[in-house]
Coordinates of C-alpha atoms in Angstrom, one line a residue:
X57 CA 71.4 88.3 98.6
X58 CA 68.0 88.9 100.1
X59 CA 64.6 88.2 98.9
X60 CA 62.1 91.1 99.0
X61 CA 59.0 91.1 97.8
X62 CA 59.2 88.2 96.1
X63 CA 62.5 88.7 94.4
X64 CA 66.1 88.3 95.2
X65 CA 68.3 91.3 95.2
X66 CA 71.5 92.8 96.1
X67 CA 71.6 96.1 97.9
X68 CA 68.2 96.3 96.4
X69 CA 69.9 95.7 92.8
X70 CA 67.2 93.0 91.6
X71 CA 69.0 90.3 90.0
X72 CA 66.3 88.7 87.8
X73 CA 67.2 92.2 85.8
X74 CA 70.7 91.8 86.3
X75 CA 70.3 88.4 84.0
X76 CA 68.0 89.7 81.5
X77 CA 70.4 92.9 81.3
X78 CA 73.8 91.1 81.3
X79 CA 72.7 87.4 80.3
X80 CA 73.7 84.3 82.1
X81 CA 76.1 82.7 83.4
X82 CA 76.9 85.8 85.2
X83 CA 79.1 86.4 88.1
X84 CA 78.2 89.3 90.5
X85 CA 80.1 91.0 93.4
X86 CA 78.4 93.0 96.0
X87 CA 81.1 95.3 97.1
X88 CA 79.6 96.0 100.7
X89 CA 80.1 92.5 101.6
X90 CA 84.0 92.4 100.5
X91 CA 84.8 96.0 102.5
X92 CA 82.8 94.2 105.2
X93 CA 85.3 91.1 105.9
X94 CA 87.9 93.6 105.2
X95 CA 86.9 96.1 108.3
X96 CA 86.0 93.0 110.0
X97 CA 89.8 91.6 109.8
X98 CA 91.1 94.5 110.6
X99 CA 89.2 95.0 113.7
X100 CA 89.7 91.6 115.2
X101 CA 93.6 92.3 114.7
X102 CA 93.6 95.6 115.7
X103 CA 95.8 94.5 118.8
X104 CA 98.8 94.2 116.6
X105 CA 100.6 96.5 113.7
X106 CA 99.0 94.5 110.9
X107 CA 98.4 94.9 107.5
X108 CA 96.1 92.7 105.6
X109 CA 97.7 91.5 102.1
X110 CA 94.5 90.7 100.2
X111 CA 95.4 87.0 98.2
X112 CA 95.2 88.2 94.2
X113 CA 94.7 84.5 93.2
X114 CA 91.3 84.3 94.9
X115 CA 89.4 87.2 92.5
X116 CA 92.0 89.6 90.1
X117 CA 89.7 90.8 88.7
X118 CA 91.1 94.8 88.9
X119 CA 88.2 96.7 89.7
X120 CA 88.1 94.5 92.8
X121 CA 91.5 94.8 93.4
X122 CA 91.4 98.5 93.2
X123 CA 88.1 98.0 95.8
X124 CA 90.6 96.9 98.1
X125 CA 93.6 99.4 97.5
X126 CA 91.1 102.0 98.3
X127 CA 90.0 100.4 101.3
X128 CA 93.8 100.3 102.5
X129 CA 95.0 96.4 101.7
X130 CA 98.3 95.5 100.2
X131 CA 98.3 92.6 98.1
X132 CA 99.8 89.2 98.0
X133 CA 100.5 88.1 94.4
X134 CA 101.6 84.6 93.3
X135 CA 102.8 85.2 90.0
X136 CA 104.7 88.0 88.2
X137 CA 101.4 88.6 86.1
X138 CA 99.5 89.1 89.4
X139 CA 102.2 91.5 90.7
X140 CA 101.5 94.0 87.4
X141 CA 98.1 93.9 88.1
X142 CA 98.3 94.9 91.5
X143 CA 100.4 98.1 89.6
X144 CA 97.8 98.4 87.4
X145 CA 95.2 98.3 90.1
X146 CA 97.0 101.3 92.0
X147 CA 98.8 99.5 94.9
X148 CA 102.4 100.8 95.3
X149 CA 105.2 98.2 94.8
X150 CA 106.2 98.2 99.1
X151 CA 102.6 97.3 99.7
X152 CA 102.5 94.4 97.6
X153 CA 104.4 90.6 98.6
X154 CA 105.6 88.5 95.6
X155 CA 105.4 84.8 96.4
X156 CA 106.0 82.3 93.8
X157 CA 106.8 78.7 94.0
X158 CA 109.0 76.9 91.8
X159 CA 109.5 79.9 89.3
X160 CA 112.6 80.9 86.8
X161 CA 114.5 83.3 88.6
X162 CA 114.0 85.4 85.9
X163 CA 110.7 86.0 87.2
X164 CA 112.2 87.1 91.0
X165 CA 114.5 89.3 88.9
X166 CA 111.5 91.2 87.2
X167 CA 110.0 91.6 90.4
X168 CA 112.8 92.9 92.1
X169 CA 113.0 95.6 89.1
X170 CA 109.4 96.2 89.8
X171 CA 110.5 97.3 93.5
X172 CA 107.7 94.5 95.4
X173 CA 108.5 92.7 98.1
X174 CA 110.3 89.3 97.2
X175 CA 109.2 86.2 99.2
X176 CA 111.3 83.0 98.5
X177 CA 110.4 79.4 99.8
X178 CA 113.5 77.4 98.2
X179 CA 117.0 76.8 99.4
X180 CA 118.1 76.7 95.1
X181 CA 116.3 80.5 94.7
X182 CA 117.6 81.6 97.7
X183 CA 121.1 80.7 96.4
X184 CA 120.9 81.9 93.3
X185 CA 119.2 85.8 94.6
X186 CA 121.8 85.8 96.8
X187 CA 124.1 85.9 94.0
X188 CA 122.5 88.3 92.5
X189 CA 121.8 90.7 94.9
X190 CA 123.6 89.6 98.4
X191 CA 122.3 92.7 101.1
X192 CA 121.5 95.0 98.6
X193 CA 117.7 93.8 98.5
X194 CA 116.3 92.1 101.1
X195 CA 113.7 89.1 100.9
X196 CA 111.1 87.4 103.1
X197 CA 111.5 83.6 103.7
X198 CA 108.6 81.0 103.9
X199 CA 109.1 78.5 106.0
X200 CA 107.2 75.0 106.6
X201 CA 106.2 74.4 109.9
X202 CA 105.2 70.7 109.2
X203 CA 101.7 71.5 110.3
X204 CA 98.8 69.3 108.7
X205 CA 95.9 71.7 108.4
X206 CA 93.4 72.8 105.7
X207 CA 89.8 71.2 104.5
X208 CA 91.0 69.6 101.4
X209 CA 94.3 67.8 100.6
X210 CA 95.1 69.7 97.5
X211 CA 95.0 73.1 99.9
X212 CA 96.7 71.9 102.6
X213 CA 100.3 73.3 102.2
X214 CA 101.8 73.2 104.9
X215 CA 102.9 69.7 106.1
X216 CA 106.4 67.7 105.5
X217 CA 105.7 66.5 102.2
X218 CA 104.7 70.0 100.7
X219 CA 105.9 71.5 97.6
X220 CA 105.5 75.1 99.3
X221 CA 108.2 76.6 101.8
X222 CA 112.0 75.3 103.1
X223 CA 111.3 73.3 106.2
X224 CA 112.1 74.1 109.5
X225 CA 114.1 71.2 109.9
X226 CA 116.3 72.7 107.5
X227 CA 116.7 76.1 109.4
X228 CA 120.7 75.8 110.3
X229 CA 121.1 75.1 106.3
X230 CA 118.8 78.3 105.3
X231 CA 121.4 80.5 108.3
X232 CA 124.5 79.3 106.6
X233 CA 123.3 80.5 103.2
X234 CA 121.9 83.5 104.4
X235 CA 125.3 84.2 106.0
X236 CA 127.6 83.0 103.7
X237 CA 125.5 85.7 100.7
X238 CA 125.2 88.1 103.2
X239 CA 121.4 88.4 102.6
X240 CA 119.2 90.8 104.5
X241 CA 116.4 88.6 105.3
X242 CA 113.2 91.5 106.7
X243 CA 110.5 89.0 106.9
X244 CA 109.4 85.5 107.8
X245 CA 106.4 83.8 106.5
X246 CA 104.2 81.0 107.0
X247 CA 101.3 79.4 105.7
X248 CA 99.9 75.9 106.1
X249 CA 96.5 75.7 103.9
X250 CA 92.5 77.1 103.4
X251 CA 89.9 76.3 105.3
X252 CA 91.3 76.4 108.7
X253 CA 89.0 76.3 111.6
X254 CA 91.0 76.1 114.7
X255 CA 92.8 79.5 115.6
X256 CA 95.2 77.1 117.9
X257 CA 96.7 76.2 114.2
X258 CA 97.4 79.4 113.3
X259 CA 99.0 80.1 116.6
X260 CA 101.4 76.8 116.2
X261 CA 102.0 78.2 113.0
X262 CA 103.2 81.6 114.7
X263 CA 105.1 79.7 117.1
X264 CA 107.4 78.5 115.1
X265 CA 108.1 81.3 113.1
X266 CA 108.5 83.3 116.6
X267 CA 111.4 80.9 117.7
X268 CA 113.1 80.8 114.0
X269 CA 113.1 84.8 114.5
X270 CA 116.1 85.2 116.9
X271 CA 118.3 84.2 114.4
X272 CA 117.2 86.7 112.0
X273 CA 118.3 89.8 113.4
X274 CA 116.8 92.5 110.5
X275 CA 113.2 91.4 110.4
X276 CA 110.6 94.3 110.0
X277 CA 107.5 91.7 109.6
X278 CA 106.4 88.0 110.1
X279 CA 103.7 87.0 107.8
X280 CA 100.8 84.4 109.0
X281 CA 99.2 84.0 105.7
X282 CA 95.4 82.9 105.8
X283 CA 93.0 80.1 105.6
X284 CA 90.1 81.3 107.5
X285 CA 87.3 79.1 107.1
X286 CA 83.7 80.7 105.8
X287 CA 80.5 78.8 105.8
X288 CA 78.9 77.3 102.6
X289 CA 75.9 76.4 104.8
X290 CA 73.7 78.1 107.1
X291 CA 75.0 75.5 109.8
X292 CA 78.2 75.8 109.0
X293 CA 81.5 76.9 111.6
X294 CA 83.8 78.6 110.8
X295 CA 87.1 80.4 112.0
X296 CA 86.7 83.2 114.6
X297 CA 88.8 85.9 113.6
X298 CA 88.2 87.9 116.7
X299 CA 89.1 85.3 118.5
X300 CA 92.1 84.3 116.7
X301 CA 93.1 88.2 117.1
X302 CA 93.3 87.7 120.8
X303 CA 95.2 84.9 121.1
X304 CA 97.7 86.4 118.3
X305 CA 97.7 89.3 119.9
X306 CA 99.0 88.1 122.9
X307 CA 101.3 85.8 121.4
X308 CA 102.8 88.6 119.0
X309 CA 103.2 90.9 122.2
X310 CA 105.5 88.5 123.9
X311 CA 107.3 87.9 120.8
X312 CA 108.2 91.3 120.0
X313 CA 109.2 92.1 123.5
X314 CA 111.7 89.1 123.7
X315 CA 113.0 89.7 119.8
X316 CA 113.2 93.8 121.0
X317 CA 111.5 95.8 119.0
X318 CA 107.8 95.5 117.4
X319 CA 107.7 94.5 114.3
X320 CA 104.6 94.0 112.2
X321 CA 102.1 90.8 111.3
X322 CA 100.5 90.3 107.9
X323 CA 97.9 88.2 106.7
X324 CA 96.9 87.4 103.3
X325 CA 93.1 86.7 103.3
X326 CA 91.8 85.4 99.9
X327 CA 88.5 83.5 100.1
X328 CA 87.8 85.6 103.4
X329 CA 87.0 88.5 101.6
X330 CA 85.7 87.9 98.4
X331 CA 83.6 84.2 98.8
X332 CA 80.9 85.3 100.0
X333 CA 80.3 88.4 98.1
X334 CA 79.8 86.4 95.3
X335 CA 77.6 84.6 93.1
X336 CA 77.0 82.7 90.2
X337 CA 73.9 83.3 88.2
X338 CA 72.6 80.4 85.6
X339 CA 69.9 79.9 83.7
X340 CA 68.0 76.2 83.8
X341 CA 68.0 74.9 80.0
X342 CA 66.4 71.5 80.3
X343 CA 65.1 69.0 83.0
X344 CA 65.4 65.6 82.8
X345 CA 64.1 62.4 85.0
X346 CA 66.3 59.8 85.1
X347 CA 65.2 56.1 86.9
X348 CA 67.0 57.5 89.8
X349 CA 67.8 61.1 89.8
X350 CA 65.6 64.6 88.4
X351 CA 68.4 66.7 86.5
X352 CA 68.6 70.5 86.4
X353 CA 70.9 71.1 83.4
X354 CA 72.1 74.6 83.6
X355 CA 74.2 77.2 81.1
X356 CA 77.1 76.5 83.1
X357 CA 79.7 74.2 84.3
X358 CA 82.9 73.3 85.4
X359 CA 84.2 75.3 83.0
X360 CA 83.0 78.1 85.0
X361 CA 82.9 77.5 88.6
X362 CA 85.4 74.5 89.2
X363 CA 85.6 73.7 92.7
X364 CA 82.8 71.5 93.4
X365 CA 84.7 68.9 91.2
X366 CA 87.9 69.7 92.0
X367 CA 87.8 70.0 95.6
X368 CA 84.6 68.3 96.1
X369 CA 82.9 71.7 97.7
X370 CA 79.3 72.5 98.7
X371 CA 78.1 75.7 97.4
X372 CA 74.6 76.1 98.0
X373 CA 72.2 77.2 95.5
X374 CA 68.6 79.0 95.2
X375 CA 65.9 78.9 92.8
X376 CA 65.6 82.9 92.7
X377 CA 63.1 82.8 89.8
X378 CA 60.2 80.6 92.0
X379 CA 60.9 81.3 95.4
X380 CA 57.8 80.5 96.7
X381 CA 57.4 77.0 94.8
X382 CA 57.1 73.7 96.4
X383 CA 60.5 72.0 97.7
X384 CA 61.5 69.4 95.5
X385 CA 64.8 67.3 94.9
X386 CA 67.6 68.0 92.2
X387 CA 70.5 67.2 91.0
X388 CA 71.7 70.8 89.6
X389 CA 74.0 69.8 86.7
X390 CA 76.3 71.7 84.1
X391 CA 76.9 71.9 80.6
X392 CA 80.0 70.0 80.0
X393 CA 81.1 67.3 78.5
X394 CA 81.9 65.6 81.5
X395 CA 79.9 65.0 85.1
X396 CA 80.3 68.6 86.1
X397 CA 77.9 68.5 89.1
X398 CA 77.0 71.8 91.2
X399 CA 75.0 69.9 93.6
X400 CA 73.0 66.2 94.1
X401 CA 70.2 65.8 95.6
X402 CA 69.5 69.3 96.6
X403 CA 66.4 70.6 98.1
X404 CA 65.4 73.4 95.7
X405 CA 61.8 75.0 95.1
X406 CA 60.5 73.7 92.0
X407 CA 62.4 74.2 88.7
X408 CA 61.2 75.0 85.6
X409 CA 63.1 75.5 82.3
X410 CA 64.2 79.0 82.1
X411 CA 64.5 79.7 86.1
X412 CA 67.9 81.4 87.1
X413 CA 69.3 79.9 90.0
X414 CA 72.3 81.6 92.5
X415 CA 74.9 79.5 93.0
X416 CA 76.3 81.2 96.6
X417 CA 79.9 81.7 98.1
X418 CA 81.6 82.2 94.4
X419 CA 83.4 84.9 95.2
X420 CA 86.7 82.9 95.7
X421 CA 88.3 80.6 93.2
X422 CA 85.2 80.8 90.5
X423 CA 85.9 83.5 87.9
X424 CA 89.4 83.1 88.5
X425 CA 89.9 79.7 88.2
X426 CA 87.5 79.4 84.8
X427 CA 88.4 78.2 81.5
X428 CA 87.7 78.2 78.1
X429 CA 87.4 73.6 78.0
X430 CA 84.6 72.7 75.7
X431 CA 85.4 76.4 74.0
X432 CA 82.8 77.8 75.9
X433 CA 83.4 81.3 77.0
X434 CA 84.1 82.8 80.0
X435 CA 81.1 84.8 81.7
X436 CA 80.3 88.5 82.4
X437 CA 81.6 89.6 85.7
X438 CA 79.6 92.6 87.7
X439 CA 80.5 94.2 91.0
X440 CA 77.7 95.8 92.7
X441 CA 79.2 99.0 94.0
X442 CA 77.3 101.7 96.4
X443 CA 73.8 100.3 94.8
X444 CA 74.3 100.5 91.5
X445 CA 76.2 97.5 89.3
X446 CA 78.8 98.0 87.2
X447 CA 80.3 95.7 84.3
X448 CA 83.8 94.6 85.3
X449 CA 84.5 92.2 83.0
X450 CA 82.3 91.8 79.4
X451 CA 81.1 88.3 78.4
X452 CA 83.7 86.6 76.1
X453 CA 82.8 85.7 72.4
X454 CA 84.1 83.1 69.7
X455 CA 86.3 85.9 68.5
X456 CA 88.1 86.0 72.2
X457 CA 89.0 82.2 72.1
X458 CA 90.6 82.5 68.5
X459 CA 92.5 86.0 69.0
X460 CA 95.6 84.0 69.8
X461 CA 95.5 80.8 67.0
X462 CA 96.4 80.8 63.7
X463 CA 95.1 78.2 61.4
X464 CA 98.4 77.3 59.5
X465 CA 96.5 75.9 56.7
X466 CA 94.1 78.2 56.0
X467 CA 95.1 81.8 53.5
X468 CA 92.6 83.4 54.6
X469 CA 90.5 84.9 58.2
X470 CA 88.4 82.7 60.1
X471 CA 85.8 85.1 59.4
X472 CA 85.7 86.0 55.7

């Protein structure tokens, strides 16, 4: 997003038009951005055979998915409707990884049918696929280093008391069931949370895995997962992915030459890519002065972009209708019928009712995880594509939110 002349656009797609074309609250993509982080990845880790397994859960939408099929990603999908996406979207089933947690193994059985690859982080499901389908399909395992890392508790996954992975304490228990169903393990995988900073975490992470490794003897790939950090303000750090491609290149060198062949490292970037190439467009519907706080109450709300009150996150956000107005202090506020805050006490020009503001970074985790609470529906979505925008997703209506009920006491349709 860049002001020019006055008015905020996106590859010079002004997005004052975009609302009064597409209404608000809007959602809008600007493609360049998410090839961007992509080349960028792929460059920093261009010292290894990698492939970057973009993280479905973080935008599905599938015109962005297909974005990044074209652009040469694989996909990481978390649940069996995420992997038929991904086939929808054009990926090929060996270039996308299926990693579910706690699911019926029904599900692992669909996506073995589907031909992905089958990723499996408990000792039960292990069992029971090996039962199944002993060396005849092969799986990856994740594995839980006991690392503490991540910027929020709910994301950090990785540590003793997780839900996610078999721990590495219980390694000689995973080789005995491995052996005794004769499973052809080709992958191990680890991933310890979002947000992550430090690249010395990530290279733990790897070390683990890399000593766990001798005693898997058919591995074709170990799999790092994510977590790089983006900044949500201007002074914010974040993770140095060209430096963390150094040190995991080196590390991964050394690995392979001691296990005896190379194998390749994936990574499953989610919010790396697609964060920042979004935002959330909202109109101001009324102002109000409180004894201790001015209000900005916007056609929005948790509803729509959750994380702020879920995971307490800063997302910063511009007046793009007064650019040039003096700085004042708001509260930016949504909709719903609860204390849905955006942002306090933020530094804004001066809002009037009517304004659109652009609520940055909500690329990852905002369309995705929306809802319908209040029945409120879910916003357009638009992915700006080689300078022109395109409608990915249409606005939804009353009509959307009742396709699925049926009003047992009523003989006739909602709508006669």
């Amino acid at each position: 997003m860049k002001l020019i002349n006055g008015r905020y656009q996106v590859q010079e797609v002004d997005l004052l038009t975009l609302c009064q074309t597409y209404d608000t609250a809007l959602y809008v993509y600007d493609a360049d951005i998410i090839l961007g982080q992509y080349l960028k990845l792929k460059q920093a880790f261009m010292g290894m055979r990698n492939r970057i397994m973009y993280a479905a859960k973080a935008l599905s939408n599938v015109s962005i998915l297909s974005l990044l099929k074209q652009a040469g990603a694989g996909l990481d999908a978390v649940s069996i409707q995420e992997v038929r996406l991904g086939l929808l979207s054009g990926f090929t089933p060996d270039n996308i990884l299926f990693t579910p947690n706690g699911v019926n193994i029904q599900e692992i059985k669909e996506a073995v049918e589907l031909g992905v690859h089958i990723n499996i982080d408990n000792i039960n499901a292990l069992e029971q696929f090996g039962s199944l389908y002993r060396n005849n399909v092969p799986c990856c395992v994740r594995i839980n280093p006991h690392i503490v890392a991540g910027g929020n508790t709910k994301i950090q996954v990785g540590h003793i008391d997780s839900k996610f992975g078999i721990s590495i304490f219980h390694l000689r228990h995973l080789l005995r069931v491995v052996k005794s169903y004769d499973i052809k393990v080709n992958g191990l995988h680890v991933h310890t949370g979002s947000d992550i900073l430090d690249p010395e975490v990530f290279v733990k992470s790897a070390e683990v895995i890399f000593e766990a490794a001798g005693e898997f003897p058919d591995l074709e790939f170990i799999d790092l997962g994510s977590g790089f950090k983006v900044p949500y303000k201007t002074e914010d750090a974040f993770t140095d992915v060209y430096e963390l491609g150094v040190q995991m290149a080196s590390a991964f060198k050394q690995f392979c030459s001691q296990y005896g062949r190379e194998l390749e490292v994936w990574f499953e970037p989610g919010k790396f890519l697609v964060s920042e190439a979004g935002l959330l467009l909202v109109k101001v519907n009324q102002l109000k002065q409180t004894p201790g706080t001015a209000f900005v109450s916007v056609d929005s709300g948790q509803n729509h972009l959750v994380r702020p009150m879920m995971y307490g996150a800063y997302h910063d956000i511009v007046n793009i209708s007064n650019p040039e107005g003096q700085l004042k202090l708001y509260s930016v506020v949504g909709y719903i019928c609860e204390t849905d805050t955006f942002g306090a006490d933020r530094k804004l020009n001066e809002v009037r009712e009517g304004d659109i503001l652009a609520i940055k970074n909500a690329g990852a985790y905002g369309f995705s995880m929306s809802s319908q609470y209040n029945s409120r529906p879910r916003p357009a979505e638009v992915l700006i594509y080689q300078g022109q925008p395109h409608l990915i997703r249409r606005r939804e209506t009353l009509e959307d939110l009742l396709q699925t009920q049926t009003n047992i006491f009523s003989t006739q349709s909602v709508y006669q």
